[in-house]
Amino acid sequence: MLDDFLIRAALGGVGLTLATGPLGSFVIWRRMAYFGDATAHAAILGVALAYGFGVSVYAGTLAVALAMALTVASLSGRGHAMDTVLGVLAHSALAFGLVAASFFSGLRVDLSAFLFGDILAVSRTDLAVIWGGSALVAAVLAWRWQGLLTATVNEELAQASGLDPRRERLVLVLALALTVAVAIKIVGALLIAALLIVPAAAARQLARGPETMALAATGIGALAVLGGLQASLAFDTPAGPSIVAVAAGIFALTLLLRRAG
């Protein structure tokens, strides 16, 4: 069954939505969209370093994404203007990653796959990494769900309830870093944030509560993956951008449905 590359691609994409659905909901609630961009752009530097040191791309991407996430989380607690900090870090990390990649001839050839994704090349090993990483992110979010929600709604209320808002923020940024590392081969560094945000934004138009929004975002993400793969096959378009395009179409449809209702 898994010898069919389209089935592997579909399984990989659907597995990724287990993480991007609920995590994307928190990204929207906390207005962390630019944070997702910064972490995703840093992933290219991780890819270059992984090639340079001869380690797994997933390991290199995760290490740099974690470093970026922890750096931003640390700076956010010191009163720095976050839009400026994220802008500087995001574009600097992407630039350094592209410069570093230019020193490796093999990576220069494959760089577009890491920028825009190569879901059709997902292997059985990739499936294990994707489903394992997504399941871990989903489990952590489920475990910390109530605390994360409370800290998102009101940090003072969270403190009064005995919660540490900084710890909850750290849980989110670590989950985001792991998701970026898992997602880079599917949709690429430039489209990871879109897969996090667009399905969750579409779900927000329809859902009436946080749990239903997270579930709806997961379902919409899975539908976008399957629809994007079908569109890619039918029109011979890049799979990663096709997935995001279908997600954008679903978002537009939910806007029309909400206005009509």
mmCIF file of C-alpha atoms in Angstrom:
data_model
loop_
_atom_site.group_PDB
_atom_site.id
_atom_site.type_symbol
_atom_site.label_atom_id
_atom_site.label_comp_id
_atom_site.label_asym_id
_atom_site.label_seq_id
_atom_site.Cartn_x
_atom_site.Cartn_y
_atom_site.Cartn_z
ATOM 1 C CA MET A 1 0.000 0.000 0.000
ATOM 2 C CA LEU A 2 2.731 2.450 0.977
ATOM 3 C CA ASP A 3 4.556 1.830 -2.308
ATOM 4 C CA ASP A 4 2.220 4.367 -3.904
ATOM 5 C CA PHE A 5 3.858 7.791 -3.503
ATOM 6 C CA LEU A 6 0.487 9.558 -3.512
ATOM 7 C CA ILE A 7 -0.745 7.494 -0.575
ATOM 8 C CA ARG A 8 2.453 8.238 1.343
ATOM 9 C CA ALA A 9 2.036 11.937 0.538
ATOM 10 C CA ALA A 10 -1.575 11.904 1.725
ATOM 11 C CA LEU A 11 -0.691 10.059 4.935
ATOM 12 C CA GLY A 12 2.162 12.468 5.607
ATOM 13 C CA GLY A 13 0.030 15.548 5.034
ATOM 14 C CA VAL A 14 -2.897 14.299 7.095
ATOM 15 C CA GLY A 15 -0.527 13.295 9.891
ATOM 16 C CA LEU A 16 0.913 16.797 9.953
ATOM 17 C CA THR A 17 -2.540 18.326 10.457
ATOM 18 C CA LEU A 18 -2.785 16.569 13.834
ATOM 19 C CA ALA A 19 -0.275 19.158 15.033
ATOM 20 C CA THR A 20 -1.030 22.151 12.827
ATOM 21 C CA GLY A 21 -4.765 22.174 13.599
ATOM 22 C CA PRO A 22 -4.694 22.758 17.375
ATOM 23 C CA LEU A 23 -1.356 24.578 17.318
ATOM 24 C CA GLY A 24 -2.529 26.906 14.557
ATOM 25 C CA SER A 25 -5.539 27.790 16.672
ATOM 26 C CA PHE A 26 -3.254 28.998 19.456
ATOM 27 C CA VAL A 27 -1.120 30.866 16.924
ATOM 28 C CA ILE A 28 -4.224 32.814 15.893
ATOM 29 C CA TRP A 29 -5.537 33.348 19.410
ATOM 30 C CA ARG A 30 -2.184 34.639 20.595
ATOM 31 C CA ARG A 31 -1.438 36.565 17.382
ATOM 32 C CA MET A 32 1.801 34.616 16.860
ATOM 33 C CA ALA A 33 1.642 34.450 13.069
ATOM 34 C CA TYR A 34 4.923 36.303 12.604
ATOM 35 C CA PHE A 35 6.507 34.060 15.215
ATOM 36 C CA GLY A 36 5.645 31.077 13.028
ATOM 37 C CA ASP A 37 7.292 32.786 10.054
ATOM 38 C CA ALA A 38 10.466 33.476 12.027
ATOM 39 C CA THR A 39 10.755 29.879 13.220
ATOM 40 C CA ALA A 40 10.045 28.504 9.740
ATOM 41 C CA HIS A 41 12.588 30.780 8.051
ATOM 42 C CA ALA A 42 15.218 29.682 10.554
ATOM 43 C CA ALA A 43 14.620 26.107 9.433
ATOM 44 C CA ILE A 44 16.574 26.753 6.218
ATOM 45 C CA LEU A 45 19.653 27.523 8.304
ATOM 46 C CA GLY A 46 19.042 24.229 10.092
ATOM 47 C CA VAL A 47 18.937 22.388 6.773
ATOM 48 C CA ALA A 48 22.258 23.935 5.704
ATOM 49 C CA LEU A 49 23.916 23.079 9.022
ATOM 50 C CA ALA A 50 22.599 19.524 8.820
ATOM 51 C CA TYR A 51 24.252 19.106 5.408
ATOM 52 C CA GLY A 52 27.465 20.658 6.688
ATOM 53 C CA PHE A 53 27.743 18.386 9.729
ATOM 54 C CA GLY A 54 26.326 15.306 8.031
ATOM 55 C CA VAL A 55 23.377 14.836 10.376
ATOM 56 C CA SER A 56 19.682 14.279 9.759
ATOM 57 C CA VAL A 57 17.837 17.209 8.199
ATOM 58 C CA TYR A 58 15.125 16.764 10.807
ATOM 59 C CA ALA A 59 17.698 17.002 13.617
ATOM 60 C CA GLY A 60 19.368 20.112 12.170
ATOM 61 C CA THR A 61 16.049 21.816 11.518
ATOM 62 C CA LEU A 62 14.730 21.014 14.983
ATOM 63 C CA ALA A 63 17.901 22.299 16.668
ATOM 64 C CA VAL A 64 17.833 25.662 14.890
ATOM 65 C CA ALA A 65 14.048 26.007 15.205
ATOM 66 C CA LEU A 66 14.324 25.353 18.945
ATOM 67 C CA ALA A 67 17.126 27.912 19.259
ATOM 68 C CA MET A 68 15.021 30.494 17.409
ATOM 69 C CA ALA A 69 11.941 29.714 19.478
ATOM 70 C CA LEU A 70 13.803 30.000 22.776
ATOM 71 C CA THR A 71 15.526 33.213 21.673
ATOM 72 C CA VAL A 72 12.259 34.876 20.720
ATOM 73 C CA ALA A 73 10.519 33.645 23.874
ATOM 74 C CA SER A 74 13.364 35.057 25.978
ATOM 75 C CA LEU A 75 13.317 38.431 24.239
ATOM 76 C CA SER A 76 9.531 38.664 24.434
ATOM 77 C CA GLY A 77 9.763 38.573 28.205
ATOM 78 C CA ARG A 78 12.144 41.535 28.298
ATOM 79 C CA GLY A 79 9.903 44.117 26.696
ATOM 80 C CA HIS A 80 11.519 44.226 23.264
ATOM 81 C CA ALA A 81 9.271 45.317 20.382
ATOM 82 C CA MET A 82 8.300 41.881 19.111
ATOM 83 C CA ASP A 83 7.414 42.833 15.551
ATOM 84 C CA THR A 84 10.883 44.342 15.082
ATOM 85 C CA VAL A 85 12.670 41.460 16.803
ATOM 86 C CA LEU A 86 10.802 38.845 14.792
ATOM 87 C CA GLY A 87 11.389 40.711 11.545
ATOM 88 C CA VAL A 88 15.130 40.955 12.143
ATOM 89 C CA LEU A 89 15.493 37.341 13.280
ATOM 90 C CA ALA A 90 13.261 35.877 10.557
ATOM 91 C CA HIS A 91 14.968 37.548 7.620
ATOM 92 C CA SER A 92 18.455 37.214 9.072
ATOM 93 C CA ALA A 93 18.027 33.492 9.678
ATOM 94 C CA LEU A 94 16.672 32.953 6.165
ATOM 95 C CA ALA A 95 19.518 34.975 4.634
ATOM 96 C CA PHE A 96 22.198 33.132 6.613
ATOM 97 C CA GLY A 97 20.565 29.831 5.685
ATOM 98 C CA LEU A 98 20.567 30.638 1.966
ATOM 99 C CA VAL A 99 24.174 31.839 2.126
ATOM 100 C CA ALA A 100 25.251 28.696 3.987
ATOM 101 C CA ALA A 101 23.349 26.513 1.511
ATOM 102 C CA SER A 102 25.293 28.065 -1.381
ATOM 103 C CA PHE A 103 28.455 26.330 -0.135
ATOM 104 C CA PHE A 104 26.956 22.871 -0.718
ATOM 105 C CA SER A 105 26.362 22.025 -4.381
ATOM 106 C CA GLY A 106 23.974 19.173 -3.615
ATOM 107 C CA LEU A 107 21.901 21.356 -1.330
ATOM 108 C CA ARG A 108 21.656 24.111 -3.944
ATOM 109 C CA VAL A 109 19.878 21.661 -6.212
ATOM 110 C CA ASP A 110 17.459 20.523 -3.491
ATOM 111 C CA LEU A 111 16.909 23.909 -1.889
ATOM 112 C CA SER A 112 13.566 24.567 -3.605
ATOM 113 C CA ALA A 113 12.227 21.386 -2.018
ATOM 114 C CA PHE A 114 12.972 22.783 1.442
ATOM 115 C CA LEU A 115 11.604 26.220 0.559
ATOM 116 C CA PHE A 116 8.340 25.030 -1.006
ATOM 117 C CA GLY A 117 8.087 21.442 0.159
ATOM 118 C CA ASP A 118 8.328 18.084 -1.589
ATOM 119 C CA ILE A 119 5.458 16.075 -0.160
ATOM 120 C CA LEU A 120 5.487 13.682 -3.111
ATOM 121 C CA ALA A 121 8.944 12.481 -2.026
ATOM 122 C CA VAL A 122 7.861 11.490 1.497
ATOM 123 C CA SER A 123 9.325 8.122 2.459
ATOM 124 C CA ARG A 124 8.272 5.545 5.035
ATOM 125 C CA THR A 125 10.893 6.917 7.426
ATOM 126 C CA ASP A 126 9.514 10.418 6.896
ATOM 127 C CA LEU A 127 6.020 9.114 7.704
ATOM 128 C CA ALA A 128 7.270 7.743 11.016
ATOM 129 C CA VAL A 129 8.893 11.086 11.876
ATOM 130 C CA ILE A 130 5.829 13.085 10.800
ATOM 131 C CA TRP A 131 3.274 11.002 12.671
ATOM 132 C CA GLY A 132 5.500 10.624 15.724
ATOM 133 C CA GLY A 133 6.259 14.351 15.919
ATOM 134 C CA SER A 134 2.654 15.377 15.274
ATOM 135 C CA ALA A 135 1.342 12.913 17.851
ATOM 136 C CA LEU A 136 3.812 14.282 20.405
ATOM 137 C CA VAL A 137 2.733 17.886 19.722
ATOM 138 C CA ALA A 138 -0.953 16.935 19.908
ATOM 139 C CA ALA A 139 -0.405 15.042 23.161
ATOM 140 C CA VAL A 140 1.454 17.949 24.786
ATOM 141 C CA LEU A 141 -1.231 20.430 23.729
ATOM 142 C CA ALA A 142 -3.957 18.118 25.066
ATOM 143 C CA TRP A 143 -2.068 17.735 28.340
ATOM 144 C CA ARG A 144 -1.619 21.487 28.818
ATOM 145 C CA TRP A 145 -4.897 22.483 27.109
ATOM 146 C CA GLN A 146 -6.646 24.185 30.006
ATOM 147 C CA GLY A 147 -3.534 25.989 31.186
ATOM 148 C CA LEU A 148 -2.736 27.173 27.689
ATOM 149 C CA LEU A 149 -6.287 28.435 27.202
ATOM 150 C CA THR A 150 -6.305 30.283 30.523
ATOM 151 C CA ALA A 151 -2.938 31.933 29.835
ATOM 152 C CA THR A 152 -4.124 32.879 26.343
ATOM 153 C CA VAL A 153 -7.325 34.513 27.567
ATOM 154 C CA ASN A 154 -5.809 36.398 30.516
ATOM 155 C CA GLU A 155 -2.304 36.078 31.936
ATOM 156 C CA GLU A 156 -3.325 37.693 35.242
ATOM 157 C CA LEU A 157 -6.120 35.147 35.616
ATOM 158 C CA ALA A 158 -3.619 32.397 34.864
ATOM 159 C CA GLN A 159 -1.295 33.651 37.603
ATOM 160 C CA ALA A 160 -4.206 33.850 40.038
ATOM 161 C CA SER A 161 -4.993 30.227 39.195
ATOM 162 C CA GLY A 162 -1.446 29.175 40.045
ATOM 163 C CA LEU A 163 -0.252 28.944 36.454
ATOM 164 C CA ASP A 164 2.959 30.393 35.052
ATOM 165 C CA PRO A 165 2.168 32.190 31.752
ATOM 166 C CA ARG A 166 5.838 32.011 30.745
ATOM 167 C CA ARG A 167 5.796 28.230 31.055
ATOM 168 C CA GLU A 168 2.664 28.004 28.929
ATOM 169 C CA ARG A 169 4.259 30.271 26.313
ATOM 170 C CA LEU A 170 7.347 28.068 26.351
ATOM 171 C CA VAL A 171 5.205 24.974 25.739
ATOM 172 C CA LEU A 172 3.740 26.651 22.674
ATOM 173 C CA VAL A 173 7.033 27.796 21.191
ATOM 174 C CA LEU A 174 8.614 24.372 21.685
ATOM 175 C CA ALA A 175 5.597 22.728 20.054
ATOM 176 C CA LEU A 176 5.866 25.186 17.197
ATOM 177 C CA ALA A 177 9.563 24.424 16.708
ATOM 178 C CA LEU A 178 8.882 20.675 16.574
ATOM 179 C CA THR A 179 6.041 21.202 14.101
ATOM 180 C CA VAL A 180 8.278 23.290 11.834
ATOM 181 C CA ALA A 181 10.928 20.554 11.849
ATOM 182 C CA VAL A 182 8.328 17.931 10.956
ATOM 183 C CA ALA A 183 6.587 20.065 8.303
ATOM 184 C CA ILE A 184 9.568 21.358 6.324
ATOM 185 C CA LYS A 185 9.671 18.421 3.910
ATOM 186 C CA ILE A 186 5.919 18.586 3.229
ATOM 187 C CA VAL A 187 5.132 22.251 2.638
ATOM 188 C CA GLY A 188 8.555 23.875 2.932
ATOM 189 C CA ALA A 189 9.851 26.718 5.062
ATOM 190 C CA LEU A 190 7.984 29.445 3.188
ATOM 191 C CA LEU A 191 4.578 27.779 3.497
ATOM 192 C CA ILE A 192 4.638 26.272 6.993
ATOM 193 C CA ALA A 193 3.106 29.347 8.606
ATOM 194 C CA ALA A 194 0.353 29.337 5.979
ATOM 195 C CA LEU A 195 -0.595 25.737 6.801
ATOM 196 C CA LEU A 196 -0.703 26.684 10.480
ATOM 197 C CA ILE A 197 -2.772 29.831 10.040
ATOM 198 C CA VAL A 198 -5.126 29.379 7.079
ATOM 199 C CA PRO A 199 -7.013 26.231 8.213
ATOM 200 C CA ALA A 200 -7.309 27.630 11.745
ATOM 201 C CA ALA A 201 -8.568 30.952 10.376
ATOM 202 C CA ALA A 202 -11.169 29.086 8.317
ATOM 203 C CA ALA A 203 -12.229 27.050 11.351
ATOM 204 C CA ARG A 204 -12.627 30.246 13.370
ATOM 205 C CA GLN A 205 -15.436 31.346 11.037
ATOM 206 C CA LEU A 206 -17.444 28.215 11.842
ATOM 207 C CA ALA A 207 -16.531 27.047 15.337
ATOM 208 C CA ARG A 208 -18.259 28.209 18.519
ATOM 209 C CA GLY A 209 -15.662 27.091 21.045
ATOM 210 C CA PRO A 210 -11.895 26.508 21.317
ATOM 211 C CA GLU A 211 -12.088 22.727 21.219
ATOM 212 C CA THR A 212 -14.368 22.659 18.194
ATOM 213 C CA MET A 213 -12.133 25.201 16.459
ATOM 214 C CA ALA A 214 -9.056 23.040 17.007
ATOM 215 C CA LEU A 215 -10.853 19.955 15.685
ATOM 216 C CA ALA A 216 -12.282 21.877 12.728
ATOM 217 C CA ALA A 217 -8.845 23.292 11.899
ATOM 218 C CA THR A 218 -7.453 19.749 11.844
ATOM 219 C CA GLY A 219 -10.243 18.581 9.562
ATOM 220 C CA ILE A 220 -9.891 21.566 7.224
ATOM 221 C CA GLY A 221 -6.144 21.043 7.088
ATOM 222 C CA ALA A 222 -6.621 17.384 6.145
ATOM 223 C CA LEU A 223 -9.169 18.362 3.479
ATOM 224 C CA ALA A 224 -6.719 20.944 2.091
ATOM 225 C CA VAL A 225 -3.977 18.314 1.915
ATOM 226 C CA LEU A 226 -6.134 15.851 0.012
ATOM 227 C CA GLY A 227 -7.593 18.555 -2.238
ATOM 228 C CA GLY A 228 -4.176 20.060 -2.894
ATOM 229 C CA LEU A 229 -2.714 16.696 -3.875
ATOM 230 C CA GLN A 230 -5.625 16.094 -6.226
ATOM 231 C CA ALA A 231 -5.186 19.551 -7.758
ATOM 232 C CA SER A 232 -1.455 18.976 -8.125
ATOM 233 C CA LEU A 233 -2.083 15.701 -9.918
ATOM 234 C CA ALA A 234 -4.780 17.159 -12.171
ATOM 235 C CA PHE A 235 -3.057 20.418 -13.132
ATOM 236 C CA ASP A 236 0.622 19.442 -12.739
ATOM 237 C CA THR A 237 1.220 22.153 -10.131
ATOM 238 C CA PRO A 238 3.609 22.101 -7.124
ATOM 239 C CA ALA A 239 2.035 20.058 -4.337
ATOM 240 C CA GLY A 240 2.955 22.261 -1.350
ATOM 241 C CA PRO A 241 1.625 25.532 -2.797
ATOM 242 C CA SER A 242 -1.432 23.673 -4.123
ATOM 243 C CA ILE A 243 -2.269 22.524 -0.594
ATOM 244 C CA VAL A 244 -2.059 26.072 0.748
ATOM 245 C CA ALA A 245 -4.093 27.364 -2.213
ATOM 246 C CA VAL A 246 -6.887 24.884 -1.469
ATOM 247 C CA ALA A 247 -6.779 25.909 2.201
ATOM 248 C CA ALA A 248 -7.120 29.554 1.121
ATOM 249 C CA GLY A 249 -10.102 28.619 -1.034
ATOM 250 C CA ILE A 250 -11.747 26.909 1.947
ATOM 251 C CA PHE A 251 -11.113 30.022 4.033
ATOM 252 C CA ALA A 252 -12.799 32.195 1.404
ATOM 253 C CA LEU A 253 -15.755 29.801 1.370
ATOM 254 C CA THR A 254 -16.126 29.960 5.149
ATOM 255 C CA LEU A 255 -16.192 33.767 4.970
ATOM 256 C CA LEU A 256 -19.036 33.594 2.456
ATOM 257 C CA LEU A 257 -20.920 31.044 4.569
ATOM 258 C CA ARG A 258 -20.587 33.179 7.682
ATOM 259 C CA ARG A 259 -21.848 36.277 5.897
ATOM 260 C CA ALA A 260 -24.717 34.349 4.367
ATOM 261 C CA GLY A 261 -25.649 32.978 7.776
#
